[in-house]
Short mmCIF file of N, CA and C in Angstrom, two decimals:
data_model
loop_
_atom_site.label_atom_id
_atom_site.label_comp_id
_atom_site.label_asym_id
_atom_site.label_seq_id
_atom_site.Cartn_x
_atom_site.Cartn_y
_atom_site.Cartn_z
N UNK A 1 7.47 16.03 25.06
CA UNK A 1 8.07 14.91 25.49
C UNK A 1 9.37 14.58 24.69
N UNK A 2 10.44 14.47 25.32
CA UNK A 2 11.66 14.11 24.71
C UNK A 2 11.69 12.77 24.02
N UNK A 3 12.66 12.40 23.23
CA UNK A 3 12.68 11.16 22.57
C UNK A 3 12.86 9.92 23.53
N UNK A 4 13.67 10.02 24.55
CA UNK A 4 13.83 8.96 25.54
C UNK A 4 12.56 8.75 26.30
N UNK A 5 11.91 9.82 26.70
CA UNK A 5 10.61 9.67 27.44
C UNK A 5 9.56 9.11 26.59
N UNK A 6 9.44 9.53 25.31
CA UNK A 6 8.48 9.04 24.32
C UNK A 6 8.79 7.53 24.17
N UNK A 7 9.97 7.08 24.05
CA UNK A 7 10.28 5.69 23.97
C UNK A 7 9.78 4.95 25.26
N UNK A 8 10.14 5.47 26.45
CA UNK A 8 9.86 4.72 27.70
C UNK A 8 8.32 4.54 27.80
N UNK A 9 7.51 5.64 27.57
CA UNK A 9 6.11 5.57 27.64
C UNK A 9 5.33 4.75 26.65
N UNK A 10 6.11 4.36 25.57
CA UNK A 10 5.46 3.55 24.48
C UNK A 10 5.92 2.14 24.72
N UNK A 11 6.66 1.74 25.72
CA UNK A 11 7.09 0.33 25.99
C UNK A 11 5.97 -0.42 26.55
N UNK A 12 5.88 -1.74 26.18
CA UNK A 12 4.81 -2.58 26.79
C UNK A 12 4.97 -2.79 28.25
N UNK A 13 6.15 -2.76 28.74
CA UNK A 13 6.33 -2.86 30.29
C UNK A 13 5.60 -1.68 30.99
N UNK A 14 5.82 -0.46 30.52
CA UNK A 14 5.19 0.78 31.07
C UNK A 14 3.75 0.68 30.97
N UNK A 15 3.20 0.41 29.74
CA UNK A 15 1.73 0.31 29.52
C UNK A 15 1.19 -0.73 30.41
N UNK A 16 1.80 -1.90 30.73
CA UNK A 16 1.33 -2.93 31.58
C UNK A 16 1.19 -2.36 32.98
N UNK A 17 2.25 -1.67 33.43
CA UNK A 17 2.34 -1.10 34.83
C UNK A 17 1.17 -0.13 34.95
N UNK A 18 0.93 0.69 33.98
CA UNK A 18 -0.25 1.63 34.06
C UNK A 18 -1.59 0.89 34.15
N UNK A 19 -1.74 -0.09 33.25
CA UNK A 19 -3.01 -0.82 33.22
C UNK A 19 -3.27 -1.66 34.50
N UNK A 20 -2.27 -2.35 34.94
CA UNK A 20 -2.33 -3.40 36.01
C UNK A 20 -2.02 -2.87 37.44
N UNK A 21 -1.34 -1.80 37.44
CA UNK A 21 -1.02 -1.19 38.88
C UNK A 21 -1.59 0.14 39.14
N UNK A 22 -1.34 1.16 38.31
CA UNK A 22 -1.65 2.50 38.54
C UNK A 22 -3.12 2.79 38.48
N UNK A 23 -3.75 2.27 37.38
CA UNK A 23 -5.20 2.59 37.17
C UNK A 23 -6.02 1.90 38.27
N UNK A 24 -5.79 0.50 38.58
CA UNK A 24 -6.61 -0.10 39.60
C UNK A 24 -6.38 0.54 41.00
N UNK A 25 -5.18 0.94 41.26
CA UNK A 25 -4.97 1.64 42.62
C UNK A 25 -5.73 2.89 42.71
N UNK A 26 -5.85 3.63 41.67
CA UNK A 26 -6.58 4.91 41.69
C UNK A 26 -8.07 4.79 41.73
N UNK A 27 -8.68 3.82 41.02
CA UNK A 27 -10.12 3.78 40.83
C UNK A 27 -10.83 2.66 41.60
N UNK A 28 -10.07 1.81 42.22
CA UNK A 28 -10.67 0.68 42.86
C UNK A 28 -11.77 1.12 43.81
N UNK A 29 -12.93 0.46 43.64
CA UNK A 29 -14.18 0.80 44.56
C UNK A 29 -14.82 2.11 44.16
N UNK A 30 -14.46 2.78 43.23
CA UNK A 30 -15.07 4.09 42.94
C UNK A 30 -16.22 3.93 41.92
N UNK A 31 -17.28 4.68 42.16
CA UNK A 31 -18.36 4.70 41.13
C UNK A 31 -18.08 5.83 40.18
N UNK A 32 -17.69 5.42 38.95
CA UNK A 32 -17.29 6.38 37.94
C UNK A 32 -18.45 6.87 37.14
N UNK A 33 -19.64 6.38 37.39
CA UNK A 33 -20.80 6.84 36.65
C UNK A 33 -20.79 6.44 35.15
N UNK A 34 -21.38 7.13 34.26
CA UNK A 34 -21.59 6.76 32.87
C UNK A 34 -20.58 7.54 31.96
N UNK A 35 -20.36 8.73 32.29
CA UNK A 35 -19.61 9.63 31.33
C UNK A 35 -18.39 10.19 32.00
N UNK A 36 -17.18 9.60 31.66
CA UNK A 36 -15.95 9.91 32.31
C UNK A 36 -15.07 10.71 31.39
N UNK A 37 -14.17 11.56 32.02
CA UNK A 37 -13.22 12.35 31.34
C UNK A 37 -11.81 11.84 31.72
N UNK A 38 -10.99 11.58 30.79
CA UNK A 38 -9.60 11.27 31.02
C UNK A 38 -8.79 12.48 30.51
N UNK A 39 -7.95 13.06 31.39
CA UNK A 39 -7.16 14.22 31.01
C UNK A 39 -5.74 13.71 30.73
N UNK A 40 -5.24 14.14 29.57
CA UNK A 40 -3.87 13.76 29.15
C UNK A 40 -3.54 12.27 29.06
N UNK A 41 -4.30 11.55 28.22
CA UNK A 41 -4.08 10.13 28.08
C UNK A 41 -2.79 9.74 27.48
N UNK A 42 -2.01 10.61 26.77
CA UNK A 42 -0.82 10.22 26.13
C UNK A 42 -0.95 9.03 25.17
N UNK A 43 -0.22 8.00 25.48
CA UNK A 43 -0.34 6.77 24.56
C UNK A 43 -1.54 6.04 24.78
N UNK A 44 -2.27 6.14 25.97
CA UNK A 44 -3.51 5.60 26.19
C UNK A 44 -3.69 4.31 26.85
N UNK A 45 -2.64 3.82 27.70
CA UNK A 45 -2.75 2.59 28.37
C UNK A 45 -3.93 2.57 29.45
N UNK A 46 -4.08 3.72 30.10
CA UNK A 46 -5.12 3.88 31.10
C UNK A 46 -6.49 3.99 30.35
N UNK A 47 -6.49 4.54 29.14
CA UNK A 47 -7.67 4.75 28.36
C UNK A 47 -8.35 3.54 28.10
N UNK A 48 -7.58 2.53 27.74
CA UNK A 48 -8.07 1.18 27.42
C UNK A 48 -8.84 0.63 28.62
N UNK A 49 -8.29 0.70 29.88
CA UNK A 49 -8.95 0.27 31.04
C UNK A 49 -10.28 0.93 31.32
N UNK A 50 -10.07 2.30 31.30
CA UNK A 50 -11.23 3.11 31.69
C UNK A 50 -12.42 2.98 30.62
N UNK A 51 -12.11 2.74 29.37
CA UNK A 51 -13.23 2.50 28.37
C UNK A 51 -14.08 1.30 28.70
N UNK A 52 -13.53 0.33 29.37
CA UNK A 52 -14.28 -0.82 29.74
C UNK A 52 -15.11 -0.66 31.07
N UNK A 53 -14.83 0.52 31.71
CA UNK A 53 -15.54 0.74 33.00
C UNK A 53 -16.65 1.70 32.83
N UNK A 54 -16.84 2.46 31.80
CA UNK A 54 -17.85 3.43 31.71
C UNK A 54 -18.61 3.36 30.30
N UNK A 55 -19.76 3.96 30.20
CA UNK A 55 -20.52 3.90 28.96
C UNK A 55 -19.84 4.79 27.91
N UNK A 56 -19.47 6.04 28.36
CA UNK A 56 -18.80 6.97 27.46
C UNK A 56 -17.65 7.55 28.09
N UNK A 57 -16.43 7.30 27.34
CA UNK A 57 -15.17 7.85 27.87
C UNK A 57 -14.75 8.87 26.88
N UNK A 58 -14.41 10.09 27.41
CA UNK A 58 -13.89 11.15 26.63
C UNK A 58 -12.38 11.41 27.07
N UNK A 59 -11.43 11.46 26.10
CA UNK A 59 -9.98 11.56 26.34
C UNK A 59 -9.61 12.93 25.81
N UNK A 60 -9.16 13.80 26.64
CA UNK A 60 -8.70 15.13 26.25
C UNK A 60 -7.07 15.15 26.13
N UNK A 61 -6.58 15.37 25.01
CA UNK A 61 -5.14 15.18 24.71
C UNK A 61 -4.67 16.39 24.08
N UNK A 62 -3.63 17.07 24.62
CA UNK A 62 -3.05 18.25 24.07
C UNK A 62 -2.15 18.00 22.84
N UNK A 63 -1.48 16.86 22.74
CA UNK A 63 -0.59 16.56 21.61
C UNK A 63 -1.40 16.03 20.46
N UNK A 64 -1.37 16.72 19.34
CA UNK A 64 -2.25 16.18 18.23
C UNK A 64 -1.83 14.96 17.69
N UNK A 65 -0.52 14.56 17.63
CA UNK A 65 -0.05 13.30 17.25
C UNK A 65 -0.56 12.14 18.07
N UNK A 66 -0.48 12.34 19.45
CA UNK A 66 -0.91 11.24 20.37
C UNK A 66 -2.40 11.18 20.20
N UNK A 67 -3.13 12.29 20.11
CA UNK A 67 -4.63 12.28 19.92
C UNK A 67 -5.04 11.49 18.68
N UNK A 68 -4.38 11.75 17.57
CA UNK A 68 -4.62 10.97 16.37
C UNK A 68 -4.32 9.54 16.47
N UNK A 69 -3.24 9.22 17.11
CA UNK A 69 -3.00 7.76 17.28
C UNK A 69 -4.05 7.15 18.15
N UNK A 70 -4.55 7.81 19.20
CA UNK A 70 -5.63 7.21 20.00
C UNK A 70 -6.86 7.04 19.22
N UNK A 71 -7.23 7.98 18.44
CA UNK A 71 -8.46 7.88 17.57
C UNK A 71 -8.30 6.70 16.64
N UNK A 72 -7.12 6.57 16.10
CA UNK A 72 -6.99 5.49 15.08
C UNK A 72 -7.09 4.10 15.75
N UNK A 73 -6.41 3.98 17.00
CA UNK A 73 -6.35 2.70 17.71
C UNK A 73 -7.62 2.31 18.38
N UNK A 74 -8.30 3.30 18.98
CA UNK A 74 -9.51 3.07 19.72
C UNK A 74 -10.86 3.21 19.11
N UNK A 75 -10.82 3.96 17.91
CA UNK A 75 -12.05 4.10 17.19
C UNK A 75 -13.17 4.67 18.00
N UNK A 76 -14.33 4.09 17.80
CA UNK A 76 -15.53 4.61 18.39
C UNK A 76 -15.66 4.36 19.94
N UNK A 77 -14.76 3.53 20.47
CA UNK A 77 -14.85 3.23 21.89
C UNK A 77 -14.66 4.44 22.81
N UNK A 78 -13.82 5.35 22.22
CA UNK A 78 -13.43 6.58 23.10
C UNK A 78 -13.57 7.78 22.19
N UNK A 79 -14.19 8.88 22.77
CA UNK A 79 -14.25 10.09 22.05
C UNK A 79 -13.02 10.92 22.48
N UNK A 80 -12.06 11.11 21.46
CA UNK A 80 -10.77 11.72 21.61
C UNK A 80 -10.88 13.15 21.24
N UNK A 81 -10.58 14.13 22.10
CA UNK A 81 -10.78 15.53 21.85
C UNK A 81 -9.40 16.14 21.99
N UNK A 82 -8.98 16.89 20.94
CA UNK A 82 -7.71 17.70 20.93
C UNK A 82 -7.99 18.91 21.84
N UNK A 83 -7.14 19.17 22.83
CA UNK A 83 -7.39 20.36 23.62
C UNK A 83 -6.48 20.51 24.75
N UNK A 84 -6.59 21.59 25.46
CA UNK A 84 -5.70 22.02 26.60
C UNK A 84 -6.54 21.81 27.79
N UNK A 85 -5.99 21.11 28.83
CA UNK A 85 -6.76 20.82 30.06
C UNK A 85 -6.94 22.01 30.91
N UNK A 86 -6.16 23.09 30.63
CA UNK A 86 -6.35 24.40 31.45
C UNK A 86 -7.45 25.23 30.89
N UNK A 87 -7.95 24.88 29.68
CA UNK A 87 -9.07 25.55 29.10
C UNK A 87 -9.99 24.52 28.34
N UNK A 88 -10.63 23.71 29.04
CA UNK A 88 -11.36 22.62 28.50
C UNK A 88 -12.58 23.09 27.66
N UNK A 89 -12.75 22.37 26.53
CA UNK A 89 -13.90 22.71 25.57
C UNK A 89 -15.17 22.00 25.95
N UNK A 90 -15.44 21.86 27.21
CA UNK A 90 -16.69 21.19 27.68
C UNK A 90 -17.52 21.99 28.48
N UNK A 91 -18.78 21.66 28.55
CA UNK A 91 -19.76 22.49 29.33
C UNK A 91 -19.57 22.18 30.83
N UNK A 92 -20.00 23.06 31.69
CA UNK A 92 -19.99 22.82 33.18
C UNK A 92 -20.75 21.63 33.54
N UNK A 93 -20.22 20.77 34.41
CA UNK A 93 -21.02 19.60 34.78
C UNK A 93 -21.27 18.45 33.79
N UNK A 94 -20.36 18.43 32.86
CA UNK A 94 -20.57 17.36 31.78
C UNK A 94 -20.28 15.96 32.10
N UNK A 95 -19.42 15.73 33.14
CA UNK A 95 -18.86 14.39 33.43
C UNK A 95 -19.28 13.88 34.79
N UNK A 96 -19.39 12.58 34.90
CA UNK A 96 -19.70 11.91 36.17
C UNK A 96 -18.42 11.54 36.90
N UNK A 97 -17.27 11.67 36.29
CA UNK A 97 -15.96 11.28 36.88
C UNK A 97 -14.92 11.86 35.94
N UNK A 98 -13.68 11.90 36.53
CA UNK A 98 -12.51 12.28 35.69
C UNK A 98 -11.22 11.67 36.31
N UNK A 99 -10.28 11.47 35.54
CA UNK A 99 -8.98 10.92 35.96
C UNK A 99 -7.85 11.30 35.13
N UNK A 100 -6.67 11.29 35.60
CA UNK A 100 -5.36 11.54 34.95
C UNK A 100 -4.36 10.62 35.53
N UNK A 101 -3.59 10.16 34.70
CA UNK A 101 -2.44 9.22 35.10
C UNK A 101 -1.09 9.75 34.55
N UNK A 102 -0.20 9.88 35.43
CA UNK A 102 1.24 10.20 35.21
C UNK A 102 1.35 11.32 34.22
N UNK A 103 0.50 12.37 34.32
CA UNK A 103 0.65 13.46 33.35
C UNK A 103 0.72 14.84 34.03
N UNK A 104 0.42 15.00 35.32
CA UNK A 104 0.38 16.29 35.96
C UNK A 104 1.78 16.94 35.87
N UNK A 105 2.82 16.13 36.05
CA UNK A 105 4.22 16.78 36.09
C UNK A 105 4.60 17.34 34.61
N UNK A 106 3.81 17.00 33.60
CA UNK A 106 4.01 17.58 32.31
C UNK A 106 3.33 18.95 32.12
N UNK A 107 2.51 19.39 33.00
CA UNK A 107 1.78 20.65 32.93
C UNK A 107 2.89 21.64 33.36
N UNK A 108 3.05 22.77 32.55
CA UNK A 108 4.18 23.58 32.58
C UNK A 108 4.53 24.51 33.86
N UNK A 109 3.55 24.55 34.64
CA UNK A 109 3.80 25.39 35.93
C UNK A 109 2.69 24.94 37.06
N UNK A 110 3.08 25.37 38.17
CA UNK A 110 2.13 25.08 39.32
C UNK A 110 0.83 25.86 39.07
N UNK A 111 0.86 27.14 38.58
CA UNK A 111 -0.34 27.84 38.31
C UNK A 111 -1.17 27.10 37.22
N UNK A 112 -0.49 26.56 36.24
CA UNK A 112 -1.20 25.90 35.13
C UNK A 112 -1.80 24.55 35.72
N UNK A 113 -1.18 23.95 36.62
CA UNK A 113 -1.70 22.65 37.29
C UNK A 113 -2.95 23.08 38.07
N UNK A 114 -2.89 24.19 38.76
CA UNK A 114 -4.06 24.59 39.57
C UNK A 114 -5.21 24.96 38.71
N UNK A 115 -4.94 25.57 37.50
CA UNK A 115 -6.00 25.87 36.47
C UNK A 115 -6.59 24.56 35.99
N UNK A 116 -5.66 23.52 35.76
CA UNK A 116 -6.22 22.22 35.35
C UNK A 116 -7.15 21.69 36.39
N UNK A 117 -6.83 21.71 37.64
CA UNK A 117 -7.66 21.30 38.77
C UNK A 117 -8.96 22.02 38.75
N UNK A 118 -8.93 23.31 38.54
CA UNK A 118 -10.21 24.16 38.49
C UNK A 118 -11.06 23.74 37.38
N UNK A 119 -10.43 23.39 36.21
CA UNK A 119 -11.13 23.10 34.99
C UNK A 119 -11.81 21.66 35.21
N UNK A 120 -11.09 20.77 35.86
CA UNK A 120 -11.71 19.41 36.04
C UNK A 120 -12.85 19.63 37.06
N UNK A 121 -12.76 20.49 38.05
CA UNK A 121 -13.88 20.71 38.94
C UNK A 121 -15.05 21.26 38.15
N UNK A 122 -14.83 22.14 37.27
CA UNK A 122 -15.86 22.88 36.52
C UNK A 122 -16.64 21.92 35.67
N UNK A 123 -15.97 20.96 35.09
CA UNK A 123 -16.59 20.02 34.05
C UNK A 123 -17.25 18.82 34.75
N UNK A 124 -16.91 18.54 36.14
CA UNK A 124 -17.53 17.58 36.85
C UNK A 124 -18.89 17.98 37.54
N UNK A 125 -19.76 16.98 37.61
CA UNK A 125 -21.06 17.19 38.31
C UNK A 125 -20.78 17.28 39.89
N UNK A 126 -21.64 17.91 40.62
CA UNK A 126 -21.47 17.99 42.06
C UNK A 126 -21.34 16.58 42.61
N UNK A 127 -20.40 16.27 43.42
CA UNK A 127 -20.16 15.05 44.08
C UNK A 127 -19.35 14.02 43.24
N UNK A 128 -19.04 14.43 42.00
CA UNK A 128 -18.35 13.51 41.09
C UNK A 128 -16.89 13.38 41.51
N UNK A 129 -16.28 12.13 41.26
CA UNK A 129 -14.99 11.88 41.62
C UNK A 129 -13.90 12.23 40.60
N UNK A 130 -12.75 12.65 41.08
CA UNK A 130 -11.59 12.94 40.34
C UNK A 130 -10.41 12.08 40.91
N UNK A 131 -9.83 11.18 40.15
CA UNK A 131 -8.91 10.32 40.71
C UNK A 131 -7.65 10.24 39.79
N UNK A 132 -6.52 9.78 40.26
CA UNK A 132 -5.42 9.62 39.45
C UNK A 132 -3.99 9.39 40.14
N UNK A 133 -3.04 9.50 39.22
CA UNK A 133 -1.67 9.19 39.92
C UNK A 133 -0.74 10.14 39.20
N UNK A 134 0.44 10.41 39.77
CA UNK A 134 1.54 11.12 39.19
C UNK A 134 2.80 10.64 39.76
N UNK A 135 3.88 10.98 39.22
CA UNK A 135 5.23 10.69 39.64
C UNK A 135 5.66 11.55 40.89
N UNK A 136 6.46 10.93 41.79
CA UNK A 136 6.91 11.72 42.87
C UNK A 136 8.18 12.41 42.40
N UNK A 137 8.72 12.03 41.21
CA UNK A 137 9.98 12.57 40.66
C UNK A 137 11.21 11.87 41.40
N UNK A 138 10.98 10.93 42.20
CA UNK A 138 12.07 10.27 42.92
C UNK A 138 12.55 8.92 42.36
N UNK A 139 11.80 8.42 41.43
CA UNK A 139 12.03 7.11 40.91
C UNK A 139 13.30 7.04 40.06
N UNK A 140 13.79 5.80 39.88
CA UNK A 140 15.03 5.64 39.08
C UNK A 140 14.82 6.11 37.65
N UNK A 141 15.71 7.03 37.22
CA UNK A 141 15.72 7.46 35.85
C UNK A 141 14.75 8.64 35.56
N UNK A 142 13.99 9.06 36.56
CA UNK A 142 13.03 10.13 36.33
C UNK A 142 13.69 11.29 35.64
N UNK A 143 14.76 11.73 36.24
CA UNK A 143 15.45 12.94 35.80
C UNK A 143 15.92 12.74 34.31
N UNK A 144 16.51 11.62 34.12
CA UNK A 144 16.93 11.33 32.64
C UNK A 144 15.87 11.42 31.63
N UNK A 145 14.69 10.82 32.07
CA UNK A 145 13.57 10.79 31.19
C UNK A 145 13.03 12.25 30.87
N UNK A 146 13.38 13.17 31.65
CA UNK A 146 12.77 14.55 31.46
C UNK A 146 13.84 15.56 31.17
N UNK A 147 15.05 15.16 30.61
CA UNK A 147 16.04 16.10 30.23
C UNK A 147 15.43 16.90 28.99
N UNK A 148 15.37 18.27 29.16
CA UNK A 148 14.87 19.09 28.10
C UNK A 148 13.40 18.94 27.96
N UNK A 149 12.67 18.46 28.95
CA UNK A 149 11.22 18.17 28.95
C UNK A 149 10.57 18.93 30.11
N UNK A 150 9.32 19.18 29.98
CA UNK A 150 8.57 19.75 31.17
C UNK A 150 8.62 18.80 32.31
N UNK A 151 8.88 19.34 33.51
CA UNK A 151 8.99 18.49 34.69
C UNK A 151 8.63 19.36 35.92
N UNK A 152 7.35 19.46 36.28
CA UNK A 152 6.87 20.16 37.46
C UNK A 152 6.20 19.21 38.33
N UNK A 153 7.07 18.72 39.29
CA UNK A 153 6.58 17.72 40.18
C UNK A 153 5.70 18.41 41.34
N UNK A 154 4.61 17.58 41.68
CA UNK A 154 3.84 18.15 42.77
C UNK A 154 4.22 17.32 44.00
N UNK A 155 4.58 18.00 45.04
CA UNK A 155 4.86 17.34 46.35
C UNK A 155 3.54 16.65 46.94
N UNK A 156 3.62 15.32 47.34
CA UNK A 156 2.43 14.80 47.88
C UNK A 156 1.81 15.56 49.00
N UNK A 157 2.56 16.23 49.83
CA UNK A 157 2.08 17.10 50.97
C UNK A 157 1.32 18.32 50.43
N UNK A 158 1.57 18.76 49.24
CA UNK A 158 0.81 19.97 48.69
C UNK A 158 -0.43 19.64 47.82
N UNK A 159 -0.44 18.37 47.40
CA UNK A 159 -1.63 17.99 46.46
C UNK A 159 -2.93 18.15 47.12
N UNK A 160 -3.12 17.61 48.41
CA UNK A 160 -4.29 17.75 49.08
C UNK A 160 -4.83 19.20 49.18
N UNK A 161 -3.92 20.04 49.61
CA UNK A 161 -4.27 21.53 49.80
C UNK A 161 -4.69 22.05 48.52
N UNK A 162 -4.01 21.75 47.39
CA UNK A 162 -4.30 22.39 46.10
C UNK A 162 -5.62 21.91 45.53
N UNK A 163 -5.83 20.64 45.73
CA UNK A 163 -7.13 20.11 45.20
C UNK A 163 -8.24 20.73 46.01
N UNK A 164 -8.05 20.87 47.34
CA UNK A 164 -9.18 21.54 48.13
C UNK A 164 -9.36 23.00 47.76
N UNK A 165 -8.25 23.63 47.46
CA UNK A 165 -8.31 25.06 47.05
C UNK A 165 -9.13 25.18 45.59
N UNK A 166 -9.03 24.12 44.79
CA UNK A 166 -9.72 24.15 43.55
C UNK A 166 -11.26 23.73 43.67
N UNK A 167 -11.70 23.41 44.97
CA UNK A 167 -13.09 23.07 45.07
C UNK A 167 -13.42 21.60 45.26
N UNK A 168 -12.48 20.90 45.61
CA UNK A 168 -12.67 19.38 45.90
C UNK A 168 -12.65 19.12 47.37
N UNK A 169 -13.45 18.13 47.78
CA UNK A 169 -13.34 17.74 49.24
C UNK A 169 -13.22 16.23 49.18
N UNK A 170 -13.27 15.59 50.49
CA UNK A 170 -12.93 14.07 50.46
C UNK A 170 -11.67 13.78 49.81
N UNK A 171 -10.65 14.65 49.94
CA UNK A 171 -9.47 14.52 49.24
C UNK A 171 -8.58 13.45 49.99
N UNK A 172 -8.10 12.50 49.23
CA UNK A 172 -7.20 11.54 49.78
C UNK A 172 -5.95 11.35 48.94
N UNK A 173 -4.72 11.56 49.54
CA UNK A 173 -3.48 11.42 48.82
C UNK A 173 -2.54 10.45 49.51
N UNK A 174 -2.02 9.53 48.75
CA UNK A 174 -0.99 8.67 49.35
C UNK A 174 0.18 8.63 48.30
N UNK A 175 1.22 8.15 48.90
CA UNK A 175 2.44 8.04 47.95
C UNK A 175 3.37 7.04 48.51
N UNK A 176 4.15 6.45 47.52
CA UNK A 176 5.36 5.58 47.85
C UNK A 176 6.52 6.29 47.24
N UNK A 177 7.60 5.61 47.13
CA UNK A 177 8.79 6.28 46.51
C UNK A 177 8.57 6.86 45.16
N UNK A 178 7.77 6.19 44.36
CA UNK A 178 7.70 6.57 42.84
C UNK A 178 6.40 7.23 42.53
N UNK A 179 5.32 6.94 43.26
CA UNK A 179 3.92 7.30 42.74
C UNK A 179 3.11 8.06 43.79
N UNK A 180 2.41 9.01 43.41
CA UNK A 180 1.38 9.68 44.14
C UNK A 180 0.02 9.20 43.58
N UNK A 181 -0.82 8.74 44.50
CA UNK A 181 -2.17 8.28 44.13
C UNK A 181 -3.16 9.28 44.83
N UNK A 182 -4.19 9.74 44.06
CA UNK A 182 -5.05 10.62 44.77
C UNK A 182 -6.53 10.38 44.28
N UNK A 183 -7.48 10.78 45.18
CA UNK A 183 -8.88 10.78 44.90
C UNK A 183 -9.52 12.03 45.60
N UNK A 184 -10.47 12.53 44.85
CA UNK A 184 -11.14 13.70 45.45
C UNK A 184 -12.55 13.80 44.79
N UNK A 185 -13.43 14.51 45.53
CA UNK A 185 -14.78 14.74 45.05
C UNK A 185 -15.02 16.11 44.86
N UNK A 186 -15.80 16.47 43.75
CA UNK A 186 -16.15 17.85 43.45
C UNK A 186 -17.16 18.30 44.61
N UNK A 187 -16.87 19.42 45.26
CA UNK A 187 -17.69 19.88 46.30
C UNK A 187 -19.16 19.95 45.78
N UNK A 188 -20.13 19.68 46.56
CA UNK A 188 -21.50 19.85 46.20
C UNK A 188 -21.99 21.33 46.36
N UNK A 189 -21.15 22.13 46.97
CA UNK A 189 -21.46 23.67 47.15
C UNK A 189 -20.61 24.37 46.15
N UNK A 190 -20.96 25.59 45.96
CA UNK A 190 -20.24 26.50 45.05
C UNK A 190 -19.00 26.98 45.80
N UNK A 191 -17.85 27.11 45.12
CA UNK A 191 -16.69 27.61 45.66
C UNK A 191 -16.41 28.92 44.97
N UNK A 192 -16.23 30.08 45.69
CA UNK A 192 -16.02 31.36 45.12
C UNK A 192 -14.57 31.78 45.22
#
């Protein structure tokens, strides 16, 4: 994450937008179960909301500094794990739900994004929900925030197909100018 992007994501206004708009839109009405995984929490504004919705929240963060800051700030409320979402250090079927917010475009390639989807599917129980949001890449300043930074935007029209290919069904994708919101369930049958 470049300096400008780091500054932007650490602002109170952005954190409030994540907490009050993005997370509620993605998880409204969903049964998240007891044990949830958040992929790529970054600064953790969604983490704070999710921790109040489930018994056990695990946050998987690739950036060791962000993971350390989350541990320090949230303490025992959240189990923060350092790791890569394309090779998760969790057992198959470990979680009753999973979510990610505004982080998919930071995954360095479409192939790595698809591997992330496959890993989320693997660590979810059959029928468990995967929900979240990402940027459409069209919002004001998006290109500026990502100068010299990873930026692999997923087209809303492609996300449904890619989640289905990873073994999800009941896939729902919606978008406005700035945000893609999605929900999907891990198939109850095996995908080969």
